[in-house]
Amino acid sequence: MDSLIPFTTSGSLVDCVDRKMLVVLRDGRKLQGVLRSYDQFANLVLEDTVERIYFRDLFAETWRGLFLIRGENVVLLGEVDLDQEDDVPLRQVAWNELEPYYQQELAAKRIREETKAQVLFEQKGFCKEGGEGDGY
Amino acid sequence: QLPLSLLNAAQNKPMLVELKNGETFNGHLVNCDNFMNITLREVYQTNADGDRFWKLKECYIRGSTIKYLRVPDTLLDAVKEEQNKAREAGRSARGAHVSGAGNRGV
């Protein structure tokens, strides 16, 4: 609970270093790892990284190791509460079992988003720019 | 240390680079700069769907197209080792110089 204390310095990642963080990338990937360093662009070094995929009430993990992530691809960073991180109301299964379902759902989502964007463009005058390649 | 200094320390090490378009490049890092532009050698390139492969002797990747890089897990420890060694070398060199100068007065 007390890991939710607001950061004292605005816009600084120094309080996140050497902590387990959840990183969401623009392509929708969810990575968890120990943040080791960062710079002014929010490029990140993530150690002992695990990628997790979710589907309905299941999830699966796979080991990814040491990452250097380019800052512009990061959507958000969240601190993982080590006391609560195992209290997940989801069942864990093997990666190679869940991955096809996950990919299916991802493809369906991409089509939904594209049709949505198309309708917004044609009927409501929304512009088509921005959000290219974003899968989150 | 900074992410880019980790990258610099990864020269000659194997790594995987994924671009924003999902293509992946597996190769050994030759060089890199502050824009994250990199050159790799002995590269295996794969397209985003993972169904087409190329082998390239060398390639240049513009930093702005990179999504992320995956490096060997041992790299962080290796870098720390090198930093310690450099610090030791600096300290012993400086120590020898100082004690030599001190003895002159006696």
mmCIF file of C-alpha atoms in Angstrom:
data_model
loop_
_atom_site.group_PDB
_atom_site.id
_atom_site.type_symbol
_atom_site.label_atom_id
_atom_site.label_comp_id
_atom_site.label_asym_id
_atom_site.label_seq_id
_atom_site.Cartn_x
_atom_site.Cartn_y
_atom_site.Cartn_z
ATOM 1 C CA MET A 1 0.000 0.000 0.000
ATOM 2 C CA ASP A 2 2.714 2.514 0.893
ATOM 3 C CA SER A 3 4.467 2.005 -2.438
ATOM 4 C CA LEU A 4 1.714 4.264 -3.774
ATOM 5 C CA ILE A 5 3.311 7.316 -2.146
ATOM 6 C CA PRO A 6 3.463 10.047 -4.822
ATOM 7 C CA PHE A 7 6.926 10.828 -6.124
ATOM 8 C CA THR A 8 8.596 13.806 -4.503
ATOM 9 C CA THR A 9 10.292 15.101 -7.649
ATOM 10 C CA SER A 10 8.077 15.728 -10.628
ATOM 11 C CA GLY A 11 8.932 13.783 -13.779
ATOM 12 C CA SER A 12 11.885 11.959 -12.275
ATOM 13 C CA LEU A 13 12.502 8.250 -12.512
ATOM 14 C CA VAL A 14 15.151 8.146 -9.801
ATOM 15 C CA ASP A 15 12.679 6.680 -7.318
ATOM 16 C CA CYS A 16 11.983 3.810 -9.692
ATOM 17 C CA VAL A 17 15.585 2.651 -10.098
ATOM 18 C CA ASP A 18 16.356 -0.835 -8.780
ATOM 19 C CA ARG A 19 12.639 -1.495 -8.445
ATOM 20 C CA LYS A 20 10.514 -3.966 -10.285
ATOM 21 C CA MET A 21 8.502 -2.040 -12.852
ATOM 22 C CA LEU A 22 5.792 -2.785 -15.352
ATOM 23 C CA VAL A 23 6.483 -1.228 -18.743
ATOM 24 C CA VAL A 24 3.800 -0.998 -21.411
ATOM 25 C CA LEU A 25 5.141 -0.425 -24.918
ATOM 26 C CA ARG A 26 3.338 1.221 -27.789
ATOM 27 C CA ASP A 27 2.989 -2.113 -29.557
ATOM 28 C CA GLY A 28 0.961 -3.299 -26.581
ATOM 29 C CA ARG A 29 3.625 -5.483 -25.000
ATOM 30 C CA LYS A 30 3.708 -5.682 -21.223
ATOM 31 C CA LEU A 31 7.145 -6.194 -19.742
ATOM 32 C CA GLN A 32 8.095 -6.549 -16.092
ATOM 33 C CA GLY A 33 11.632 -6.114 -14.919
ATOM 34 C CA VAL A 34 14.002 -4.291 -12.597
ATOM 35 C CA LEU A 35 14.675 -0.763 -13.791
ATOM 36 C CA ARG A 36 18.431 -0.289 -13.692
ATOM 37 C CA SER A 37 18.917 3.036 -15.440
ATOM 38 C CA TYR A 38 17.299 5.729 -17.551
ATOM 39 C CA ASP A 39 18.200 8.966 -19.313
ATOM 40 C CA GLN A 40 16.605 12.253 -20.391
ATOM 41 C CA PHE A 41 14.680 10.528 -23.188
ATOM 42 C CA ALA A 42 13.340 7.925 -20.780
ATOM 43 C CA ASN A 43 15.365 5.244 -22.561
ATOM 44 C CA LEU A 44 15.289 2.403 -20.038
ATOM 45 C CA VAL A 45 17.507 -0.463 -18.985
ATOM 46 C CA LEU A 46 15.347 -3.286 -17.661
ATOM 47 C CA GLU A 47 16.980 -6.323 -16.073
ATOM 48 C CA ASP A 48 15.544 -9.833 -15.676
ATOM 49 C CA THR A 49 12.635 -8.876 -17.863
ATOM 50 C CA VAL A 50 9.600 -11.063 -18.277
ATOM 51 C CA GLU A 51 6.981 -10.542 -20.970
ATOM 52 C CA ARG A 52 3.426 -11.348 -20.013
ATOM 53 C CA ILE A 53 0.360 -11.922 -22.166
ATOM 54 C CA TYR A 54 -3.221 -12.002 -20.973
ATOM 55 C CA PHE A 55 -6.286 -13.753 -22.364
ATOM 56 C CA ARG A 56 -9.627 -13.926 -20.547
ATOM 57 C CA ASP A 57 -8.867 -15.256 -17.065
ATOM 58 C CA LEU A 58 -5.452 -16.645 -18.018
ATOM 59 C CA PHE A 59 -1.952 -15.289 -18.365
ATOM 60 C CA ALA A 60 1.414 -16.587 -19.510
ATOM 61 C CA GLU A 61 4.979 -15.403 -19.064
ATOM 62 C CA THR A 62 8.222 -15.765 -20.939
ATOM 63 C CA TRP A 63 11.747 -14.775 -19.959
ATOM 64 C CA ARG A 64 13.291 -11.979 -21.990
ATOM 65 C CA GLY A 65 16.441 -10.999 -20.096
ATOM 66 C CA LEU A 66 18.211 -7.642 -20.351
ATOM 67 C CA PHE A 67 16.453 -4.907 -22.341
ATOM 68 C CA LEU A 68 17.473 -1.494 -23.577
ATOM 69 C CA ILE A 69 14.188 0.189 -24.498
ATOM 70 C CA ARG A 70 14.067 3.357 -26.571
ATOM 71 C CA GLY A 71 12.077 5.900 -24.598
ATOM 72 C CA GLU A 72 9.690 6.985 -27.343
ATOM 73 C CA ASN A 73 8.170 3.494 -27.436
ATOM 74 C CA VAL A 74 7.125 3.505 -23.803
ATOM 75 C CA VAL A 75 3.517 4.235 -22.915
ATOM 76 C CA LEU A 76 3.789 3.961 -19.175
ATOM 77 C CA LEU A 77 5.849 2.707 -16.244
ATOM 78 C CA GLY A 78 4.283 1.364 -13.096
ATOM 79 C CA GLU A 79 5.844 0.147 -9.905
ATOM 80 C CA VAL A 80 5.063 -3.462 -9.064
ATOM 81 C CA ASP A 81 3.988 -4.024 -5.477
ATOM 82 C CA LEU A 82 6.102 -7.032 -4.469
ATOM 83 C CA ASP A 83 3.672 -7.931 -1.677
ATOM 84 C CA GLN A 84 0.672 -8.077 -3.981
ATOM 85 C CA GLU A 85 2.198 -9.198 -7.239
ATOM 86 C CA ASP A 86 1.307 -12.842 -6.678
ATOM 87 C CA ASP A 87 -2.315 -12.106 -5.759
ATOM 88 C CA VAL A 88 -3.368 -12.147 -9.377
ATOM 89 C CA PRO A 89 -6.946 -13.425 -9.897
ATOM 90 C CA LEU A 90 -5.819 -15.135 -13.081
ATOM 91 C CA ARG A 91 -4.532 -18.605 -13.776
ATOM 92 C CA GLN A 92 -1.041 -19.034 -15.217
ATOM 93 C CA VAL A 93 -0.560 -21.307 -18.220
ATOM 94 C CA ALA A 94 2.285 -22.111 -20.604
ATOM 95 C CA TRP A 95 3.344 -19.432 -23.096
ATOM 96 C CA ASN A 96 3.169 -21.634 -26.187
ATOM 97 C CA GLU A 97 -0.378 -22.652 -25.278
ATOM 98 C CA LEU A 98 -1.752 -19.180 -24.746
ATOM 99 C CA GLU A 99 0.104 -17.360 -27.492
ATOM 100 C CA PRO A 100 -2.134 -18.404 -30.439
ATOM 101 C CA TYR A 101 -5.261 -17.209 -28.608
ATOM 102 C CA TYR A 102 -3.530 -14.002 -27.680
ATOM 103 C CA GLN A 103 -2.457 -13.428 -31.299
ATOM 104 C CA GLN A 104 -5.988 -14.085 -32.497
ATOM 105 C CA GLU A 105 -7.412 -11.543 -30.083
ATOM 106 C CA LEU A 106 -4.705 -9.070 -31.089
ATOM 107 C CA ALA A 107 -5.572 -9.446 -34.776
ATOM 108 C CA ALA A 108 -9.282 -8.991 -34.063
ATOM 109 C CA LYS A 109 -8.517 -5.899 -32.014
ATOM 110 C CA ARG A 110 -6.416 -4.440 -34.820
ATOM 111 C CA ILE A 111 -9.285 -4.892 -37.279
ATOM 112 C CA ARG A 112 -11.754 -3.331 -34.827
ATOM 113 C CA GLU A 113 -9.495 -0.327 -34.308
ATOM 114 C CA GLU A 114 -8.998 0.119 -38.048
ATOM 115 C CA THR A 115 -12.716 0.025 -38.810
ATOM 116 C CA LYS A 116 -13.318 2.394 -35.925
ATOM 117 C CA ALA A 117 -10.739 4.825 -37.288
ATOM 118 C CA GLN A 118 -12.212 4.541 -40.764
ATOM 119 C CA VAL A 119 -15.748 5.281 -39.563
ATOM 120 C CA LEU A 120 -14.530 8.199 -37.472
ATOM 121 C CA PHE A 121 -12.713 9.546 -40.490
ATOM 122 C CA GLU A 122 -15.538 9.164 -42.970
ATOM 123 C CA GLN A 123 -18.495 10.071 -40.813
ATOM 124 C CA LYS A 124 -17.190 12.303 -38.065
ATOM 125 C CA GLY A 125 -14.327 14.148 -39.716
ATOM 126 C CA PHE A 126 -11.590 12.713 -37.445
ATOM 127 C CA CYS A 127 -8.168 12.822 -39.027
ATOM 128 C CA LYS A 128 -6.244 9.656 -39.808
ATOM 129 C CA GLU A 129 -2.907 10.846 -38.469
ATOM 130 C CA GLY A 130 -1.376 9.753 -35.217
ATOM 131 C CA GLY A 131 -1.392 6.439 -33.426
ATOM 132 C CA GLU A 132 0.353 4.602 -36.248
ATOM 133 C CA GLY A 133 1.527 1.201 -35.174
ATOM 134 C CA ASP A 134 0.144 1.643 -31.679
ATOM 135 C CA GLY A 135 -1.212 -1.589 -30.310
ATOM 136 C CA TYR A 136 -2.066 -0.599 -26.744
ATOM 137 C CA GLN B 1 24.899 3.936 -15.474
ATOM 138 C CA LEU B 2 23.143 5.465 -18.465
ATOM 139 C CA PRO B 3 21.393 3.262 -21.025
ATOM 140 C CA LEU B 4 23.575 4.554 -23.857
ATOM 141 C CA SER B 5 26.756 3.813 -21.938
ATOM 142 C CA LEU B 6 25.500 0.257 -21.540
ATOM 143 C CA LEU B 7 25.078 0.153 -25.293
ATOM 144 C CA ASN B 8 28.612 1.406 -25.831
ATOM 145 C CA ALA B 9 29.900 -1.275 -23.487
ATOM 146 C CA ALA B 10 28.071 -3.887 -25.561
ATOM 147 C CA GLN B 11 30.407 -3.518 -28.557
ATOM 148 C CA ASN B 12 31.281 -6.891 -30.082
ATOM 149 C CA LYS B 13 28.532 -8.564 -28.104
ATOM 150 C CA PRO B 14 25.590 -10.315 -29.777
ATOM 151 C CA MET B 15 22.228 -8.665 -29.546
ATOM 152 C CA LEU B 16 18.734 -8.566 -30.920
ATOM 153 C CA VAL B 17 17.337 -5.297 -32.233
ATOM 154 C CA GLU B 18 13.629 -4.895 -32.875
ATOM 155 C CA LEU B 19 12.533 -1.999 -35.011
ATOM 156 C CA LYS B 20 9.331 -0.045 -34.679
ATOM 157 C CA ASN B 21 7.933 -1.970 -37.645
ATOM 158 C CA GLY B 22 8.535 -5.291 -35.903
ATOM 159 C CA GLU B 23 11.510 -6.453 -37.969
ATOM 160 C CA THR B 24 14.270 -8.059 -35.944
ATOM 161 C CA PHE B 25 18.016 -7.977 -36.463
ATOM 162 C CA ASN B 26 20.283 -10.467 -34.704
ATOM 163 C CA GLY B 27 23.957 -9.598 -34.847
ATOM 164 C CA HIS B 28 27.090 -8.388 -33.140
ATOM 165 C CA LEU B 29 27.353 -4.706 -32.330
ATOM 166 C CA VAL B 30 30.143 -2.971 -34.195
ATOM 167 C CA ASN B 31 29.526 0.609 -33.191
ATOM 168 C CA CYS B 32 26.938 3.007 -31.867
ATOM 169 C CA ASP B 33 26.490 6.736 -31.307
ATOM 170 C CA ASN B 34 24.501 9.105 -29.142
ATOM 171 C CA PHE B 35 21.521 8.956 -31.476
ATOM 172 C CA MET B 36 21.389 5.180 -30.949
ATOM 173 C CA ASN B 37 22.393 4.692 -34.620
ATOM 174 C CA ILE B 38 24.164 1.318 -34.712
ATOM 175 C CA THR B 39 26.153 -0.880 -37.029
ATOM 176 C CA LEU B 40 25.959 -4.639 -36.707
ATOM 177 C CA ARG B 41 27.899 -7.469 -38.342
ATOM 178 C CA GLU B 42 26.911 -11.076 -39.151
ATOM 179 C CA VAL B 43 23.283 -10.069 -39.101
ATOM 180 C CA TYR B 44 20.197 -12.269 -39.420
ATOM 181 C CA GLN B 45 17.249 -10.124 -40.386
ATOM 182 C CA THR B 46 13.666 -11.304 -39.971
ATOM 183 C CA ASN B 47 10.527 -9.552 -41.093
ATOM 184 C CA ALA B 48 7.761 -8.674 -38.666
ATOM 185 C CA ASP B 49 5.696 -11.798 -39.395
ATOM 186 C CA GLY B 50 8.721 -14.017 -38.903
ATOM 187 C CA ASP B 51 8.372 -15.757 -42.251
ATOM 188 C CA ARG B 52 11.198 -14.193 -44.277
ATOM 189 C CA PHE B 53 14.905 -14.218 -43.461
ATOM 190 C CA TRP B 54 17.984 -12.442 -44.744
ATOM 191 C CA LYS B 55 21.640 -12.809 -43.857
ATOM 192 C CA LEU B 56 23.647 -9.595 -44.008
ATOM 193 C CA LYS B 57 27.366 -9.243 -43.429
ATOM 194 C CA GLU B 58 26.953 -5.743 -42.072
ATOM 195 C CA CYS B 59 24.122 -3.343 -41.579
ATOM 196 C CA TYR B 60 23.448 0.160 -40.333
ATOM 197 C CA ILE B 61 20.323 0.898 -38.335
ATOM 198 C CA ARG B 62 19.119 4.427 -37.713
ATOM 199 C CA GLY B 63 18.435 4.983 -34.022
ATOM 200 C CA SER B 64 15.073 6.597 -34.596
ATOM 201 C CA THR B 65 13.697 3.342 -36.053
ATOM 202 C CA ILE B 66 14.592 1.218 -33.056
ATOM 203 C CA LYS B 67 11.934 -0.032 -30.666
ATOM 204 C CA TYR B 68 14.264 -1.874 -28.291
ATOM 205 C CA LEU B 69 17.466 -3.887 -28.009
ATOM 206 C CA ARG B 70 17.903 -7.175 -26.170
ATOM 207 C CA VAL B 71 21.401 -7.833 -24.897
ATOM 208 C CA PRO B 72 23.034 -10.780 -23.114
ATOM 209 C CA ASP B 73 22.042 -10.943 -19.441
ATOM 210 C CA THR B 74 25.728 -11.041 -18.460
ATOM 211 C CA LEU B 75 26.352 -7.591 -19.974
ATOM 212 C CA LEU B 76 25.392 -5.608 -16.854
ATOM 213 C CA ASP B 77 27.830 -7.591 -14.711
ATOM 214 C CA ALA B 78 30.533 -7.340 -17.368
ATOM 215 C CA VAL B 79 30.153 -3.556 -17.489
ATOM 216 C CA LYS B 80 30.293 -3.270 -13.700
ATOM 217 C CA GLU B 81 33.487 -5.391 -13.737
ATOM 218 C CA GLU B 82 35.103 -3.141 -16.334
ATOM 219 C CA GLN B 83 34.171 -0.013 -14.384
ATOM 220 C CA ASN B 84 35.673 -1.457 -11.192
ATOM 221 C CA LYS B 85 38.841 -2.468 -13.026
ATOM 222 C CA ALA B 86 39.171 1.028 -14.529
ATOM 223 C CA ARG B 87 38.663 2.575 -11.099
ATOM 224 C CA GLU B 88 41.312 0.259 -9.556
ATOM 225 C CA ALA B 89 43.786 1.077 -12.331
ATOM 226 C CA GLY B 90 43.202 4.823 -11.883
ATOM 227 C CA ARG B 91 43.531 4.587 -8.109
ATOM 228 C CA SER B 92 46.780 2.569 -8.092
ATOM 229 C CA ALA B 93 48.377 4.824 -10.719
ATOM 230 C CA ARG B 94 47.422 7.937 -8.763
ATOM 231 C CA GLY B 95 48.539 6.328 -5.458
ATOM 232 C CA ALA B 96 52.031 5.515 -6.798
ATOM 233 C CA HIS B 97 52.469 9.062 -8.073
ATOM 234 C CA VAL B 98 51.431 10.666 -4.763
ATOM 235 C CA SER B 99 53.632 8.468 -2.505
ATOM 236 C CA GLY B 100 56.642 9.087 -4.808
ATOM 237 C CA ALA B 101 56.193 12.866 -4.516
ATOM 238 C CA GLY B 102 55.734 12.656 -0.718
ATOM 239 C CA ASN B 103 59.035 10.854 -0.059
ATOM 240 C CA ARG B 104 61.091 13.535 -1.766
ATOM 241 C CA GLY B 105 60.678 15.967 1.154
ATOM 242 C CA VAL B 106 62.088 13.481 3.761
#
